[in-house]
């Protein structure tokens, strides 16, 4: 199976930039999608096709993808950005959806 | 705006079959999307179970394939999950979601329903 590796947690002060990585073998050749899940809620799509934002998602959220690492960047972090973030890909080889293990973002 | 709502028993006995339904409103289940089930054990990450196109094409997670059936009811605009021979490890929040064509991302999710497997 295709493995996606995320750091379990990161902490960022308000107003600073949060960077969440998602590692995978040649992930730069895949489309990566990112979800935000706040406590007790369903996940919400925040980035699709590695760098596109759905309507209603602030432009503070951005994505990039190259080589073996995809990155979700949250600029000017706010308290309301706290939650778990998951990356996701479709693996053509196994015809499976794969999720990363998730990263818990704490706003200090 | 599309809305999705899961329903089904919150408690299932070990070895029995878990059955859930996702009612879709604000859009047709016969449109060009896949319909998916995803679960999340308490305190853990997301696990894709499978996705199905309304016309019948299905993708299931390999490790669950022998126990999973996803079906679509176009007449009533809902789709369903059956997971047989459940054990405590199947205890999770179960989400239904719309899976964008090309087997890519999930752009709409239900609120989730907690299923506990216990005698």
PDB file of C-alpha atoms in Angstrom:
ATOM      1  CA  UNK A   1       0.000   0.000   0.000  1.00  0.00           C
ATOM      2  CA  UNK A   2       1.011   3.604  -0.464  1.00  0.00           C
ATOM      3  CA  UNK A   3       2.104   5.133   2.842  1.00  0.00           C
ATOM      4  CA  UNK A   4       1.615   8.794   3.749  1.00  0.00           C
ATOM      5  CA  UNK A   5       3.634  10.102   6.694  1.00  0.00           C
ATOM      6  CA  UNK A   6       2.627  13.165   8.721  1.00  0.00           C
ATOM      7  CA  UNK A   7       4.097  14.582  11.928  1.00  0.00           C
ATOM      8  CA  UNK A   8       1.762  13.714  14.816  1.00  0.00           C
ATOM      9  CA  UNK A   9       1.610  17.268  16.114  1.00  0.00           C
ATOM     10  CA  UNK A  10       2.793  20.836  15.666  1.00  0.00           C
ATOM     11  CA  UNK A  11       2.349  23.966  17.763  1.00  0.00           C
ATOM     12  CA  UNK A  12       2.214  27.506  16.427  1.00  0.00           C
ATOM     13  CA  UNK A  13       1.690  30.914  18.004  1.00  0.00           C
ATOM     14  CA  UNK A  14      -1.211  33.037  16.769  1.00  0.00           C
ATOM     15  CA  UNK A  15      -0.309  35.146  13.756  1.00  0.00           C
ATOM     16  CA  UNK A  16       2.561  32.879  12.759  1.00  0.00           C
ATOM     17  CA  UNK A  17       2.749  30.328   9.946  1.00  0.00           C
ATOM     18  CA  UNK A  18       1.963  26.630  10.356  1.00  0.00           C
ATOM     19  CA  UNK A  19       3.552  24.146   7.983  1.00  0.00           C
ATOM     20  CA  UNK A  20       2.225  20.581   7.881  1.00  0.00           C
ATOM     21  CA  UNK A  21       4.038  18.034   5.769  1.00  0.00           C
ATOM     22  CA  UNK A  22       2.869  14.823   4.133  1.00  0.00           C
ATOM     23  CA  UNK A  23       5.573  12.476   2.962  1.00  0.00           C
ATOM     24  CA  UNK A  24       5.202   9.744   0.362  1.00  0.00           C
ATOM     25  CA  UNK A  25       7.221   8.053  -2.334  1.00  0.00           C
ATOM     26  CA  UNK A  26       7.195  10.387  -5.359  1.00  0.00           C
ATOM     27  CA  UNK A  27       4.124  12.115  -3.956  1.00  0.00           C
ATOM     28  CA  UNK A  28       4.913  15.026  -6.272  1.00  0.00           C
ATOM     29  CA  UNK A  29       3.463  12.951  -9.103  1.00  0.00           C
ATOM     30  CA  UNK A  30       0.123  12.596  -7.324  1.00  0.00           C
ATOM     31  CA  UNK A  31      -2.760  14.894  -6.487  1.00  0.00           C
ATOM     32  CA  UNK A  32      -2.839  15.539  -2.751  1.00  0.00           C
ATOM     33  CA  UNK A  33      -5.886  16.662  -0.840  1.00  0.00           C
ATOM     34  CA  UNK A  34      -6.064  18.106   2.665  1.00  0.00           C
ATOM     35  CA  UNK A  35      -8.815  18.021   5.278  1.00  0.00           C
ATOM     36  CA  UNK A  36      -9.314  19.924   8.507  1.00  0.00           C
ATOM     37  CA  UNK A  37     -11.148  18.186  11.325  1.00  0.00           C
ATOM     38  CA  UNK A  38     -12.100  20.209  14.365  1.00  0.00           C
ATOM     39  CA  UNK A  39     -12.969  18.484  17.627  1.00  0.00           C
ATOM     40  CA  UNK A  40     -16.247  16.580  17.411  1.00  0.00           C
ATOM     41  CA  UNK A  41     -16.852  17.505  13.782  1.00  0.00           C
ATOM     42  CA  UNK A  42     -16.634  15.844  10.386  1.00  0.00           C
ATOM     43  CA  UNK A  43     -13.604  16.581   8.206  1.00  0.00           C
ATOM     44  CA  UNK A  44     -13.747  19.538   5.826  1.00  0.00           C
ATOM     45  CA  UNK A  45     -11.820  19.773   2.558  1.00  0.00           C
ATOM     46  CA  UNK A  46      -9.391  22.721   2.661  1.00  0.00           C
ATOM     47  CA  UNK A  47      -7.081  21.998  -0.292  1.00  0.00           C
ATOM     48  CA  UNK A  48      -7.615  19.787  -3.349  1.00  0.00           C
ATOM     49  CA  UNK A  49      -5.366  18.928  -6.265  1.00  0.00           C
ATOM     50  CA  UNK A  50      -2.396  19.870  -4.091  1.00  0.00           C
ATOM     51  CA  UNK A  51      -2.951  23.649  -4.232  1.00  0.00           C
ATOM     52  CA  UNK A  52      -6.593  24.503  -5.043  1.00  0.00           C
ATOM     53  CA  UNK A  53      -8.898  25.992  -2.391  1.00  0.00           C
ATOM     54  CA  UNK A  54     -12.619  25.164  -2.251  1.00  0.00           C
ATOM     55  CA  UNK A  55     -14.945  28.130  -2.087  1.00  0.00           C
ATOM     56  CA  UNK A  56     -15.254  29.448   1.449  1.00  0.00           C
ATOM     57  CA  UNK A  57     -11.753  28.412   2.515  1.00  0.00           C
ATOM     58  CA  UNK A  58      -9.630  31.453   3.451  1.00  0.00           C
ATOM     59  CA  UNK A  59      -6.620  32.257   1.297  1.00  0.00           C
ATOM     60  CA  UNK A  60      -4.505  31.805   4.418  1.00  0.00           C
ATOM     61  CA  UNK A  61      -4.585  28.120   3.469  1.00  0.00           C
ATOM     62  CA  UNK A  62      -2.267  27.060   0.677  1.00  0.00           C
ATOM     63  CA  UNK A  63      -0.674  23.875  -0.597  1.00  0.00           C
ATOM     64  CA  UNK A  64       2.342  22.704  -2.519  1.00  0.00           C
ATOM     65  CA  UNK A  65       3.661  19.361  -3.677  1.00  0.00           C
ATOM     66  CA  UNK A  66       7.035  18.310  -5.011  1.00  0.00           C
ATOM     67  CA  UNK A  67       9.365  15.351  -4.841  1.00  0.00           C
ATOM     68  CA  UNK A  68       8.539  13.212  -1.815  1.00  0.00           C
ATOM     69  CA  UNK A  69       6.729  15.876   0.225  1.00  0.00           C
ATOM     70  CA  UNK A  70       3.413  17.693   0.022  1.00  0.00           C
ATOM     71  CA  UNK A  71       2.889  20.687   2.280  1.00  0.00           C
ATOM     72  CA  UNK A  72      -0.110  22.472   3.741  1.00  0.00           C
ATOM     73  CA  UNK A  73       0.695  26.006   4.846  1.00  0.00           C
ATOM     74  CA  UNK A  74      -1.559  28.064   7.080  1.00  0.00           C
ATOM     75  CA  UNK A  75      -0.554  31.720   7.273  1.00  0.00           C
ATOM     76  CA  UNK A  76      -1.516  34.108  10.064  1.00  0.00           C
ATOM     77  CA  UNK A  77      -2.731  31.234  12.210  1.00  0.00           C
ATOM     78  CA  UNK A  78      -5.845  31.836  14.311  1.00  0.00           C
ATOM     79  CA  UNK A  79      -7.205  30.020  17.338  1.00  0.00           C
ATOM     80  CA  UNK A  80     -10.013  28.678  15.143  1.00  0.00           C
ATOM     81  CA  UNK A  81      -7.481  26.783  13.002  1.00  0.00           C
ATOM     82  CA  UNK A  82      -6.858  24.295  15.808  1.00  0.00           C
ATOM     83  CA  UNK A  83      -7.683  20.722  14.914  1.00  0.00           C
ATOM     84  CA  UNK A  84      -6.425  17.678  13.084  1.00  0.00           C
ATOM     85  CA  UNK A  85      -5.250  17.868   9.491  1.00  0.00           C
ATOM     86  CA  UNK A  86      -5.139  14.901   7.133  1.00  0.00           C
ATOM     87  CA  UNK A  87      -3.566  14.505   3.722  1.00  0.00           C
ATOM     88  CA  UNK A  88      -5.101  12.082   1.206  1.00  0.00           C
ATOM     89  CA  UNK A  89      -4.266  10.627  -2.184  1.00  0.00           C
ATOM     90  CA  UNK A  90      -5.670   8.098  -4.629  1.00  0.00           C
ATOM     91  CA  UNK A  91      -3.189   5.333  -5.339  1.00  0.00           C
ATOM     92  CA  UNK A  92      -3.562   4.121  -8.919  1.00  0.00           C
ATOM     93  CA  UNK A  93      -1.569   0.983  -8.207  1.00  0.00           C
ATOM     94  CA  UNK A  94      -3.871  -0.412  -5.537  1.00  0.00           C
ATOM     95  CA  UNK A  95      -6.973   1.560  -6.540  1.00  0.00           C
ATOM     96  CA  UNK A  96      -7.241   2.701  -2.939  1.00  0.00           C
ATOM     97  CA  UNK A  97      -7.781   5.953  -1.132  1.00  0.00           C
ATOM     98  CA  UNK A  98      -4.975   6.530   1.364  1.00  0.00           C
ATOM     99  CA  UNK A  99      -5.003   8.957   4.280  1.00  0.00           C
ATOM    100  CA  UNK A 100      -2.053  10.188   6.238  1.00  0.00           C
ATOM    101  CA  UNK A 101      -2.064   9.552   9.963  1.00  0.00           C
ATOM    102  CA  UNK A 102      -3.057  13.124  10.724  1.00  0.00           C
ATOM    103  CA  UNK A 103      -1.353  16.104  12.344  1.00  0.00           C
ATOM    104  CA  UNK A 104      -2.754  17.826  15.400  1.00  0.00           C
ATOM    105  CA  UNK A 105      -2.322  21.591  15.155  1.00  0.00           C
ATOM    106  CA  UNK A 106      -2.217  23.410  18.478  1.00  0.00           C
ATOM    107  CA  UNK A 107      -2.401  27.194  18.548  1.00  0.00           C
ATOM    108  CA  UNK A 108      -0.406  28.400  21.548  1.00  0.00           C
TER     109      UNK A 108
ATOM    110  CA  UNK B   1     -26.388  22.632  -1.196  1.00  0.00           C
ATOM    111  CA  UNK B   2     -25.723  18.930  -0.801  1.00  0.00           C
ATOM    112  CA  UNK B   3     -26.496  17.422   2.568  1.00  0.00           C
ATOM    113  CA  UNK B   4     -25.680  13.907   3.716  1.00  0.00           C
ATOM    114  CA  UNK B   5     -26.976  12.184   6.821  1.00  0.00           C
ATOM    115  CA  UNK B   6     -25.970   8.803   8.189  1.00  0.00           C
ATOM    116  CA  UNK B   7     -28.435   6.597  10.036  1.00  0.00           C
ATOM    117  CA  UNK B   8     -28.343   3.174  11.632  1.00  0.00           C
ATOM    118  CA  UNK B   9     -27.944   1.334  14.922  1.00  0.00           C
ATOM    119  CA  UNK B  10     -25.420   2.757  17.352  1.00  0.00           C
ATOM    120  CA  UNK B  11     -24.756  -0.638  18.912  1.00  0.00           C
ATOM    121  CA  UNK B  12     -23.991  -3.896  17.118  1.00  0.00           C
ATOM    122  CA  UNK B  13     -23.125  -7.247  18.674  1.00  0.00           C
ATOM    123  CA  UNK B  14     -19.899  -9.030  17.807  1.00  0.00           C
ATOM    124  CA  UNK B  15     -20.158 -11.364  14.789  1.00  0.00           C
ATOM    125  CA  UNK B  16     -23.251  -9.558  13.522  1.00  0.00           C
ATOM    126  CA  UNK B  17     -23.604  -7.262  10.517  1.00  0.00           C
ATOM    127  CA  UNK B  18     -23.291  -3.493  10.769  1.00  0.00           C
ATOM    128  CA  UNK B  19     -25.752  -1.719   8.464  1.00  0.00           C
ATOM    129  CA  UNK B  20     -25.779   2.015   7.797  1.00  0.00           C
ATOM    130  CA  UNK B  21     -27.600   4.252   5.353  1.00  0.00           C
ATOM    131  CA  UNK B  22     -26.634   7.671   4.047  1.00  0.00           C
ATOM    132  CA  UNK B  23     -29.493   9.855   2.893  1.00  0.00           C
ATOM    133  CA  UNK B  24     -28.483  12.372   0.252  1.00  0.00           C
ATOM    134  CA  UNK B  25     -30.461  15.594  -0.217  1.00  0.00           C
ATOM    135  CA  UNK B  26     -29.886  18.661  -2.348  1.00  0.00           C
ATOM    136  CA  UNK B  27     -28.456  16.597  -5.181  1.00  0.00           C
ATOM    137  CA  UNK B  28     -29.004  13.396  -7.135  1.00  0.00           C
ATOM    138  CA  UNK B  29     -27.179  10.226  -6.231  1.00  0.00           C
ATOM    139  CA  UNK B  30     -27.297   9.383  -9.949  1.00  0.00           C
ATOM    140  CA  UNK B  31     -25.011  12.307 -10.780  1.00  0.00           C
ATOM    141  CA  UNK B  32     -21.390  11.902 -11.819  1.00  0.00           C
ATOM    142  CA  UNK B  33     -19.896  11.145  -8.402  1.00  0.00           C
ATOM    143  CA  UNK B  34     -18.790   8.193  -6.353  1.00  0.00           C
ATOM    144  CA  UNK B  35     -20.361   7.661  -2.941  1.00  0.00           C
ATOM    145  CA  UNK B  36     -18.091   6.604  -0.119  1.00  0.00           C
ATOM    146  CA  UNK B  37     -17.825   5.357   3.441  1.00  0.00           C
ATOM    147  CA  UNK B  38     -14.974   6.380   5.732  1.00  0.00           C
ATOM    148  CA  UNK B  39     -14.520   5.490   9.375  1.00  0.00           C
ATOM    149  CA  UNK B  40     -12.549   6.798  12.320  1.00  0.00           C
ATOM    150  CA  UNK B  41     -11.927   4.697  15.446  1.00  0.00           C
ATOM    151  CA  UNK B  42     -12.050   6.721  18.677  1.00  0.00           C
ATOM    152  CA  UNK B  43      -8.934   8.866  18.984  1.00  0.00           C
ATOM    153  CA  UNK B  44      -7.487   7.606  15.711  1.00  0.00           C
ATOM    154  CA  UNK B  45      -7.198   8.671  12.077  1.00  0.00           C
ATOM    155  CA  UNK B  46      -9.395   8.324   9.018  1.00  0.00           C
ATOM    156  CA  UNK B  47      -9.780   5.002   7.221  1.00  0.00           C
ATOM    157  CA  UNK B  48     -11.379   4.701   3.807  1.00  0.00           C
ATOM    158  CA  UNK B  49     -13.745   1.738   3.514  1.00  0.00           C
ATOM    159  CA  UNK B  50     -14.894   1.954  -0.076  1.00  0.00           C
ATOM    160  CA  UNK B  51     -16.554   3.957  -2.834  1.00  0.00           C
ATOM    161  CA  UNK B  52     -19.253   3.171  -5.351  1.00  0.00           C
ATOM    162  CA  UNK B  53     -20.499   4.784  -8.537  1.00  0.00           C
ATOM    163  CA  UNK B  54     -24.272   4.793  -8.946  1.00  0.00           C
ATOM    164  CA  UNK B  55     -24.040   2.574 -12.020  1.00  0.00           C
ATOM    165  CA  UNK B  56     -22.224  -0.144 -10.093  1.00  0.00           C
ATOM    166  CA  UNK B  57     -18.433   0.336 -10.213  1.00  0.00           C
ATOM    167  CA  UNK B  58     -17.051  -0.293  -6.732  1.00  0.00           C
ATOM    168  CA  UNK B  59     -13.689   0.099  -4.984  1.00  0.00           C
ATOM    169  CA  UNK B  60     -13.175  -1.492  -1.572  1.00  0.00           C
ATOM    170  CA  UNK B  61     -10.272  -1.391   0.835  1.00  0.00           C
ATOM    171  CA  UNK B  62      -8.487  -4.721   0.398  1.00  0.00           C
ATOM    172  CA  UNK B  63      -8.347  -5.592   4.087  1.00  0.00           C
ATOM    173  CA  UNK B  64     -12.115  -5.143   4.411  1.00  0.00           C
ATOM    174  CA  UNK B  65     -13.217  -6.398   1.011  1.00  0.00           C
ATOM    175  CA  UNK B  66     -14.384  -9.813   2.180  1.00  0.00           C
ATOM    176  CA  UNK B  67     -16.768  -8.217   4.703  1.00  0.00           C
ATOM    177  CA  UNK B  68     -17.966  -5.034   2.964  1.00  0.00           C
ATOM    178  CA  UNK B  69     -20.854  -4.289   0.647  1.00  0.00           C
ATOM    179  CA  UNK B  70     -21.721  -0.788  -0.531  1.00  0.00           C
ATOM    180  CA  UNK B  71     -24.942  -0.355  -2.478  1.00  0.00           C
ATOM    181  CA  UNK B  72     -26.794   2.564  -4.032  1.00  0.00           C
ATOM    182  CA  UNK B  73     -30.576   3.081  -4.100  1.00  0.00           C
ATOM    183  CA  UNK B  74     -31.276   5.583  -6.846  1.00  0.00           C
ATOM    184  CA  UNK B  75     -35.030   5.497  -6.264  1.00  0.00           C
ATOM    185  CA  UNK B  76     -34.678   6.777  -2.717  1.00  0.00           C
ATOM    186  CA  UNK B  77     -31.484   8.784  -3.246  1.00  0.00           C
ATOM    187  CA  UNK B  78     -29.469   7.001  -0.616  1.00  0.00           C
ATOM    188  CA  UNK B  79     -26.607   4.566  -0.351  1.00  0.00           C
ATOM    189  CA  UNK B  80     -25.732   1.957   2.226  1.00  0.00           C
ATOM    190  CA  UNK B  81     -22.911   0.131   3.962  1.00  0.00           C
ATOM    191  CA  UNK B  82     -22.943  -3.413   5.248  1.00  0.00           C
ATOM    192  CA  UNK B  83     -19.988  -4.741   7.226  1.00  0.00           C
ATOM    193  CA  UNK B  84     -20.292  -8.357   8.295  1.00  0.00           C
ATOM    194  CA  UNK B  85     -18.742 -10.345  11.144  1.00  0.00           C
ATOM    195  CA  UNK B  86     -17.908  -7.259  13.164  1.00  0.00           C
ATOM    196  CA  UNK B  87     -15.545  -7.221  16.128  1.00  0.00           C
ATOM    197  CA  UNK B  88     -14.615  -4.569  18.673  1.00  0.00           C
ATOM    198  CA  UNK B  89     -12.033  -3.209  16.235  1.00  0.00           C
ATOM    199  CA  UNK B  90     -14.883  -2.079  13.993  1.00  0.00           C
ATOM    200  CA  UNK B  91     -16.041   0.368  16.661  1.00  0.00           C
ATOM    201  CA  UNK B  92     -15.737   3.781  15.028  1.00  0.00           C
ATOM    202  CA  UNK B  93     -17.393   6.940  13.828  1.00  0.00           C
ATOM    203  CA  UNK B  94     -18.677   6.142  10.353  1.00  0.00           C
ATOM    204  CA  UNK B  95     -18.904   8.926   7.783  1.00  0.00           C
ATOM    205  CA  UNK B  96     -20.524   8.944   4.393  1.00  0.00           C
ATOM    206  CA  UNK B  97     -19.015  11.266   1.810  1.00  0.00           C
ATOM    207  CA  UNK B  98     -19.237  12.306  -1.819  1.00  0.00           C
ATOM    208  CA  UNK B  99     -16.208  11.222  -3.800  1.00  0.00           C
ATOM    209  CA  UNK B 100     -15.368  13.442  -6.742  1.00  0.00           C
ATOM    210  CA  UNK B 101     -14.978  11.700 -10.142  1.00  0.00           C
ATOM    211  CA  UNK B 102     -11.513  10.509 -10.942  1.00  0.00           C
ATOM    212  CA  UNK B 103     -11.440   8.810  -7.548  1.00  0.00           C
ATOM    213  CA  UNK B 104      -9.999  11.925  -6.056  1.00  0.00           C
ATOM    214  CA  UNK B 105     -11.146  13.947  -3.088  1.00  0.00           C
ATOM    215  CA  UNK B 106     -14.186  13.994  -0.824  1.00  0.00           C
ATOM    216  CA  UNK B 107     -15.983  17.309  -1.153  1.00  0.00           C
ATOM    217  CA  UNK B 108     -18.978  16.727   1.086  1.00  0.00           C
ATOM    218  CA  UNK B 109     -19.319  14.709   4.300  1.00  0.00           C
ATOM    219  CA  UNK B 110     -22.094  13.617   6.597  1.00  0.00           C
ATOM    220  CA  UNK B 111     -21.829  14.487  10.273  1.00  0.00           C
ATOM    221  CA  UNK B 112     -20.973  10.889  11.138  1.00  0.00           C
ATOM    222  CA  UNK B 113     -22.576   8.233  13.281  1.00  0.00           C
ATOM    223  CA  UNK B 114     -20.872   6.361  16.097  1.00  0.00           C
ATOM    224  CA  UNK B 115     -21.152   2.584  15.963  1.00  0.00           C
ATOM    225  CA  UNK B 116     -20.042   0.550  18.950  1.00  0.00           C
ATOM    226  CA  UNK B 117     -19.491  -3.190  18.682  1.00  0.00           C
ATOM    227  CA  UNK B 118     -20.217  -4.784  22.037  1.00  0.00           C
ATOM    228  CA  UNK B 119     -22.240  -7.597  23.521  1.00  0.00           C
TER     229      UNK B 119
END
